[in-house]
Coordinates of C-alpha atoms and ligand atoms in Angstrom, one line a residue:
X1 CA -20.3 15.9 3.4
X2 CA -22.4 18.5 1.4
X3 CA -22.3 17.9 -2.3
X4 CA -22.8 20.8 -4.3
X5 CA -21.7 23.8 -2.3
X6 CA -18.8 25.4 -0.8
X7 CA -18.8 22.9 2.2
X8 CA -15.8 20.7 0.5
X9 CA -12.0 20.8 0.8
X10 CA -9.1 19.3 -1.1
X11 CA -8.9 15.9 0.0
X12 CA -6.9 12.5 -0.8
X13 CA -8.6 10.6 -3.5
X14 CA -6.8 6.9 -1.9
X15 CA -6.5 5.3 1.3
X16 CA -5.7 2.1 2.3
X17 CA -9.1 0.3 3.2
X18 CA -8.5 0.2 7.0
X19 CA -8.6 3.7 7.1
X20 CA -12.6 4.0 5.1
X21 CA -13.9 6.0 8.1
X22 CA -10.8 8.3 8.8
X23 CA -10.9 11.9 7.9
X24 CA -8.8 12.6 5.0
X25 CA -6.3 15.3 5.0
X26 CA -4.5 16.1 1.5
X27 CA -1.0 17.5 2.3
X28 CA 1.0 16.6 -1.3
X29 CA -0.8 15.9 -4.3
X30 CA 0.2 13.3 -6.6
X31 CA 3.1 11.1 -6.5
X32 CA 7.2 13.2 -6.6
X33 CA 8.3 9.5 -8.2
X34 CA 5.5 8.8 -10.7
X35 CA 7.1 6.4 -12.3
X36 CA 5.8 2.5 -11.1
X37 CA 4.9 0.6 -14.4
X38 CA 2.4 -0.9 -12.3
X39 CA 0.7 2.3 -11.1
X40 CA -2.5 4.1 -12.2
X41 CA -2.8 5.9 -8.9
X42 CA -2.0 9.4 -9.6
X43 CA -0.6 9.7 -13.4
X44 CA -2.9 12.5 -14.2
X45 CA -1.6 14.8 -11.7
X46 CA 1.5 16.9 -11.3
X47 CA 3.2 16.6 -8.0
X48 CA 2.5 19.5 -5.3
X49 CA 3.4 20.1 -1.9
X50 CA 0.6 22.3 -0.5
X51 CA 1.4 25.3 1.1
X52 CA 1.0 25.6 4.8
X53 CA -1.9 27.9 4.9
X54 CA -3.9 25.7 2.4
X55 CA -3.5 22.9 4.7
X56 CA -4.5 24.3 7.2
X57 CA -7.6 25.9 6.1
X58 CA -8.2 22.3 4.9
X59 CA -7.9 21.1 8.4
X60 CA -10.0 23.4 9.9
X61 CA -12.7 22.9 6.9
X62 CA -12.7 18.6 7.7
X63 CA -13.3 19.8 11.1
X64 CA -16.2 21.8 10.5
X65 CA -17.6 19.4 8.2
X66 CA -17.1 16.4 10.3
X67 CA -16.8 17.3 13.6
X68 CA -14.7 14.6 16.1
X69 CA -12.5 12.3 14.5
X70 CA -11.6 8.7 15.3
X71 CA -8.1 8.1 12.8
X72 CA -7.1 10.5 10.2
X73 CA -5.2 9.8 7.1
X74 CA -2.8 12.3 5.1
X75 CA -2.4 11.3 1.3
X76 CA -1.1 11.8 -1.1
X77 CA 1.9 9.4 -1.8
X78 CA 4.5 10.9 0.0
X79 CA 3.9 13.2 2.5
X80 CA 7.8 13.4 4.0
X81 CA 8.5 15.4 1.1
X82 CA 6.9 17.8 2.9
X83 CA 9.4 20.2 4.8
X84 CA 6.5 22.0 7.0
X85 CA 5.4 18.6 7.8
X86 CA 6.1 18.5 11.8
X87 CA 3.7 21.9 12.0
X88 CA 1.1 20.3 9.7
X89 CA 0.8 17.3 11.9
X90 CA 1.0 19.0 15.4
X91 CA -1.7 21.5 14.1
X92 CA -3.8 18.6 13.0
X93 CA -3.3 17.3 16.8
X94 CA -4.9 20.8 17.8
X95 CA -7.4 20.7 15.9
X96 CA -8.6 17.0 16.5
X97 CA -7.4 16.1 19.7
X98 CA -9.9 13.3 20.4
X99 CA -8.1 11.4 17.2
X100 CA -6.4 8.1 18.3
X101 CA -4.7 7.6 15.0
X102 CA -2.7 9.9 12.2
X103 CA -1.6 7.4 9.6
X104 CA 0.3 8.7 6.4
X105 CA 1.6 7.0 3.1
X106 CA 5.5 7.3 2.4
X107 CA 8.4 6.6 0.0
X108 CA 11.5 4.3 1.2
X109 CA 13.5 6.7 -1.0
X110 CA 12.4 9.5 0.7
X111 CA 12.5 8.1 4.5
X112 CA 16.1 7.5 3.8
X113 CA 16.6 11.0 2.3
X114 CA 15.1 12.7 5.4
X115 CA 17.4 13.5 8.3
X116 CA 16.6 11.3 11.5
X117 CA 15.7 14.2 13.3
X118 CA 13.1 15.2 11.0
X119 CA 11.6 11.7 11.1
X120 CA 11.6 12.3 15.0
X121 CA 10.2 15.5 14.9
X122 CA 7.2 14.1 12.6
X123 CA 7.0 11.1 14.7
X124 CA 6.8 13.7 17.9
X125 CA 4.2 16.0 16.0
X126 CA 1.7 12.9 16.4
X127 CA 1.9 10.8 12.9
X128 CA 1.8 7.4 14.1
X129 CA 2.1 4.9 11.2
X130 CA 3.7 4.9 7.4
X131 CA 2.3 3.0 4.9
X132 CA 5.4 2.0 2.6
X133 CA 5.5 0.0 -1.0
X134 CA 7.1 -2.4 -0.8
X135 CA 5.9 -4.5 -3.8
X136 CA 8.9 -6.3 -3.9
X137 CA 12.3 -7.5 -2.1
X138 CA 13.3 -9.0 -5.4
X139 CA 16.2 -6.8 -7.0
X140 CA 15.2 -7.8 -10.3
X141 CA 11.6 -7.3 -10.2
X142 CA 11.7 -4.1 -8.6
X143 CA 13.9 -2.9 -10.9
X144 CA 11.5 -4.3 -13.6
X145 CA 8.7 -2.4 -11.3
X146 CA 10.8 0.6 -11.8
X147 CA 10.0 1.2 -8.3
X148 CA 13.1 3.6 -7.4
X149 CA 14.5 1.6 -4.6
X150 CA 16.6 -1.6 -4.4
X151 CA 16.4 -4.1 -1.8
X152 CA 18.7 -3.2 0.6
X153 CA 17.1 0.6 0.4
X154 CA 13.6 -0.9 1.5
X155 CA 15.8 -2.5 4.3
X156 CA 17.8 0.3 5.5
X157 CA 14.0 2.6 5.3
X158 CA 11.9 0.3 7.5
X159 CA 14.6 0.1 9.9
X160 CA 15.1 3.5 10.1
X161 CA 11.1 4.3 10.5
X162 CA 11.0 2.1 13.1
X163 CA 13.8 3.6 14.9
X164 CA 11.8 7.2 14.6
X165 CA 9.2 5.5 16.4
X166 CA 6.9 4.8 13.6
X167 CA 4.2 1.7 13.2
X168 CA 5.6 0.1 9.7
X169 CA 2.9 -1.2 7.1
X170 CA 4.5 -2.6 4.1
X171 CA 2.5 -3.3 0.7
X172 CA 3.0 -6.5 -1.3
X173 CA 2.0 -6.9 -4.5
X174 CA 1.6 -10.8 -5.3
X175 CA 2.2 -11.5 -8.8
X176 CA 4.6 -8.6 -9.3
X177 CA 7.6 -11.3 -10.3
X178 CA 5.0 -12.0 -13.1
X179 CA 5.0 -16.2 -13.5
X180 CA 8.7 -16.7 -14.6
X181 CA 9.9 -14.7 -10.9
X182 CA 7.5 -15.7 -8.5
X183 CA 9.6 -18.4 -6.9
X184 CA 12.5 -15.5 -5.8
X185 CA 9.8 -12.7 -5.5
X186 CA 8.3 -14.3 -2.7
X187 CA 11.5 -15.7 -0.9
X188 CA 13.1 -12.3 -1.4
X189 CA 10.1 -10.7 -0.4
X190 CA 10.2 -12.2 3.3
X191 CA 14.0 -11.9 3.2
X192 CA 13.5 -8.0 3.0
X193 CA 10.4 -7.8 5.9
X194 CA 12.2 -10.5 8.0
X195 CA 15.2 -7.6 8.0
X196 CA 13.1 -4.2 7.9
X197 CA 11.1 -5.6 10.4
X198 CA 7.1 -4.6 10.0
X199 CA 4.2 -4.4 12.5
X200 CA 1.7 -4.7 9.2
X201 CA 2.0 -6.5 6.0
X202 CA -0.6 -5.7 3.5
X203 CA -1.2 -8.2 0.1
X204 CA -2.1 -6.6 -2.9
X205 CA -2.4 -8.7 -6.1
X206 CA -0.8 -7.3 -9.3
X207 CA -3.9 -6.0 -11.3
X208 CA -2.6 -4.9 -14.3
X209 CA -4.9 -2.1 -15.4
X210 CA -5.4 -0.1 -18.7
X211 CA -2.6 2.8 -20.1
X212 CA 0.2 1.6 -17.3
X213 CA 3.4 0.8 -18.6
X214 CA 3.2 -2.4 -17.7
X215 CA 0.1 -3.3 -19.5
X216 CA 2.0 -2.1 -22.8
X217 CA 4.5 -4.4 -21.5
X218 CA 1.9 -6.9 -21.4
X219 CA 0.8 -6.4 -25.0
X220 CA 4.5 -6.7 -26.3
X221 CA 4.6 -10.0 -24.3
X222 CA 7.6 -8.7 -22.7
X223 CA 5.6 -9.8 -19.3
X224 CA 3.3 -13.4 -18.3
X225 CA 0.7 -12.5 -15.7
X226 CA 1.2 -15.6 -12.9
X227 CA -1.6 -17.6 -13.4
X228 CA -3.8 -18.4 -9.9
X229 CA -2.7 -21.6 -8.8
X230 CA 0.7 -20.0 -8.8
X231 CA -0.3 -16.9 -7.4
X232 CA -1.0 -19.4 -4.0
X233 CA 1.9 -21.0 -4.2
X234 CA 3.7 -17.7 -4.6
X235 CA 1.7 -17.0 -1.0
X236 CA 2.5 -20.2 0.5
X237 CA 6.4 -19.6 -0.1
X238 CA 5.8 -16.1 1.1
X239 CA 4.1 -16.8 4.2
X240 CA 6.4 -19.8 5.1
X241 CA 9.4 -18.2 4.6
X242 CA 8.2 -14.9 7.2
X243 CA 10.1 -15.1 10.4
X244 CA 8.6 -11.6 12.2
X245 CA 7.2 -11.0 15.4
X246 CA 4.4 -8.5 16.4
X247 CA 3.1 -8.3 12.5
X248 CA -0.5 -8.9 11.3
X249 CA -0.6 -9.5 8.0
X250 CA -3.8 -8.7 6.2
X251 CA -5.1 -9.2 2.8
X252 CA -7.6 -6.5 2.8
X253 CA -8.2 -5.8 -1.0
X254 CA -10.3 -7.5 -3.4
X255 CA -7.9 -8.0 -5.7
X256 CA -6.6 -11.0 -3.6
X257 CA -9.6 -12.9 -4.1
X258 CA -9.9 -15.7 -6.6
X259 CA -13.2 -16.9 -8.1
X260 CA -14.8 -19.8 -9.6
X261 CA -17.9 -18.8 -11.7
X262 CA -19.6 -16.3 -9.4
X263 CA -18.3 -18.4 -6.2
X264 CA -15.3 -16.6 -4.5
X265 CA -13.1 -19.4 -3.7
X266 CA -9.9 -17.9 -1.8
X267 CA -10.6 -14.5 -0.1
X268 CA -7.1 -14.5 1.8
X269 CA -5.3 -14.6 4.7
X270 CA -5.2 -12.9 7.6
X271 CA -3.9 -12.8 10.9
X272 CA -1.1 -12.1 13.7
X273 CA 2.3 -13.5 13.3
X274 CA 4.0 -15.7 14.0
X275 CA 0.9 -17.3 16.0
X276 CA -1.7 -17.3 12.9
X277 CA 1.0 -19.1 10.1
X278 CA 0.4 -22.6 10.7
X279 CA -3.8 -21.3 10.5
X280 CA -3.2 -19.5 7.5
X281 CA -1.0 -21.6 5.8
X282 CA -3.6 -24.3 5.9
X283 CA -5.9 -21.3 4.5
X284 CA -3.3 -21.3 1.5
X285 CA -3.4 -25.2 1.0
X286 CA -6.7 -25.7 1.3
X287 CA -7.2 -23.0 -2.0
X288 CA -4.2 -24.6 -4.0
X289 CA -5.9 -28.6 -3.2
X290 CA -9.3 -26.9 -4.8
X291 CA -7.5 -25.2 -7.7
X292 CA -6.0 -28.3 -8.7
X293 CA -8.8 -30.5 -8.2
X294 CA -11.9 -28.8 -8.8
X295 CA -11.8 -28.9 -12.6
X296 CA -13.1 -25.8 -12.3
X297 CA -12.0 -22.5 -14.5
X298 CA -10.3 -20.3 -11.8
X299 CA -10.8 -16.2 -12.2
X300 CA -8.5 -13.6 -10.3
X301 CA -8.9 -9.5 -10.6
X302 CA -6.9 -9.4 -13.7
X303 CA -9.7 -11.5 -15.7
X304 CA -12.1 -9.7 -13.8
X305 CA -10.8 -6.3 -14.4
X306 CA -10.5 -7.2 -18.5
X307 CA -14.0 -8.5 -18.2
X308 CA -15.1 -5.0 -17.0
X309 CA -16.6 -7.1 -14.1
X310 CA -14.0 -5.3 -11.6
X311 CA -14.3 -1.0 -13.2
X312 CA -11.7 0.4 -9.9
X313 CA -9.6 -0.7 -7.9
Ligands
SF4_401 S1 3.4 3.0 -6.5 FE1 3.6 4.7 -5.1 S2 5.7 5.5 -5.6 FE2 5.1 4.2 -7.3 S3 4.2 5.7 -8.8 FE3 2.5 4.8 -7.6 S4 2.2 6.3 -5.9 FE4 4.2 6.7 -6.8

């Protein structure tokens, strides 16, 4: 893209990782919910739907600038707000029809809002896949997330996108039970996916960064960071406790990493399920026998991030 004239547009400022090379259409801006203590992502902006035309002069803009397009990715957080969003997508088909992929973030509150037909008609446009938070299948600790949707809500939504013929990713955020939850956050965690169902799960690790809610929660002590030994164990549980079919799970942020000095010792797992458990459980076990063994002082992104080693995540 040009830097410093007119040949810009309005576009998403996150996207999963998977989608680094997409072109990024911006449909909503900010987040309608807002309110994840956990959450840096878009508290500085007030929620928008764009208006049709904008889009679409944004659409045509990306084109201009970029030319053909491999996957294309619609943010902001929740883009089935969006009442023109069936004409938005099927004009983005138009206007990149070479594009093998639309992918799109989305609410669970707002999948079950939306009338099945409308998730059908979106789903027919040409969007492909939602990427949902999760964080959590743990009542309590979502609620403690303040994450606007129980359990059985993230249940009833991934069902339902699946049944509109969408590609599922989920989002779970390891260390969100903080260390006094972690046991029931990661057994409820699979209980929820194993239900939903998911063709992609996708580890975050909780990185509690500076001005959320929860790091004033931090300060008060009213929450324990899990330390990284049971941040693995937390895994483990999670992992063993899947039961899905057809899912690849992925851990593609750096946030799951742990180090050891300047050494990255656990990078995380990857890999199809249920074929890859056994191969990434050992992945797991091998990280927890060097955590307790090593002697060593073990870092994860929180430490980093406090350290100023880690600036944005
Ligand atoms: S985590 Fe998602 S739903 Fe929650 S405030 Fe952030 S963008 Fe909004």
């Amino acid at each position: 893209m040009m830097i410093g004239n007119l040949n810009t547009y309005d576009y998403p400022p996150f996207r999963p990782p998977n989608e680094a090379s997409s072109t990024l259409i911006r449909i909503t801006r900010g987040c309608p919910w807002n309110r994840c203590t956990f959450c840096a992502m878009y508290k500085q902006i007030k929620f928008k739907t764009k208006a049709l035309k904008e889009v679409r002069n944004d659409v045509l803009k990306a084109r201009e600038i970029y030319g053909v397009s491999d996957t294309i990715f619609l943010g902001d957080s929740d883009n089935l707000v969006h009442k023109a969003l069936p004409e938005i997508i099927a004009f983005i088909r138009e206007t990149f029809p070479e594009a093998r992929r639309v992918t799109s973030y989305a609410r669970a509150k707002t999948i079950l809002y939306r009338k099945m037909e409308f998730l059908t008609a979106v789903r027919k446009a040409g969007l492909e896949r939602i990427h949902i938070g999760l964080e959590s299948g743990d009542a309590v600790t979502l609620e403690k997330l303040c994450k606007g949707a129980n359990p059985q809500e993230m249940i009833k939504a991934g069902q339902k996108a699946r049944k509109a013929g969408f590609e599922v990713s989920f989002y779970v955020l390891i260390g969100a039970g903080g260390k006094e939850r972690w046991k029931e956050h990661a057994t409820n965690s699979a209980k929820v996916l194993n239900a939903a169902g998911a063709d992609f799960i996708r580890l975050r690790t909780l990185t509690i960064q500076h001005g959320t809610p929860l790091d004033k929660k931090l300060e008060k002590g009213e929450f324990t960071i899990t330390p990284p030994l049971e941040k693995l164990k937390e895994v483990k549980l999670f992992v063993e406790n899947l039961d899905l079919e057809d899912c690849f799970l992925a851990s593609d942020h750096l946030t799951n990493y742990l180090w050891a000095g300047n050494s990255i010792i656990y990078r995380g797992i990857a890999g199809s399920l249920p074929s890859d458990k056994d191969k990434m459980l050992q992945t797991v076990n091998k990280a927890i026998d060097f955590v307790e063994s090593s002697g060593l002082v073990i870092k994860d992104s929180n430490q980093l991030y406090r350290e100023g080693i880690i600036s944005y995540l």
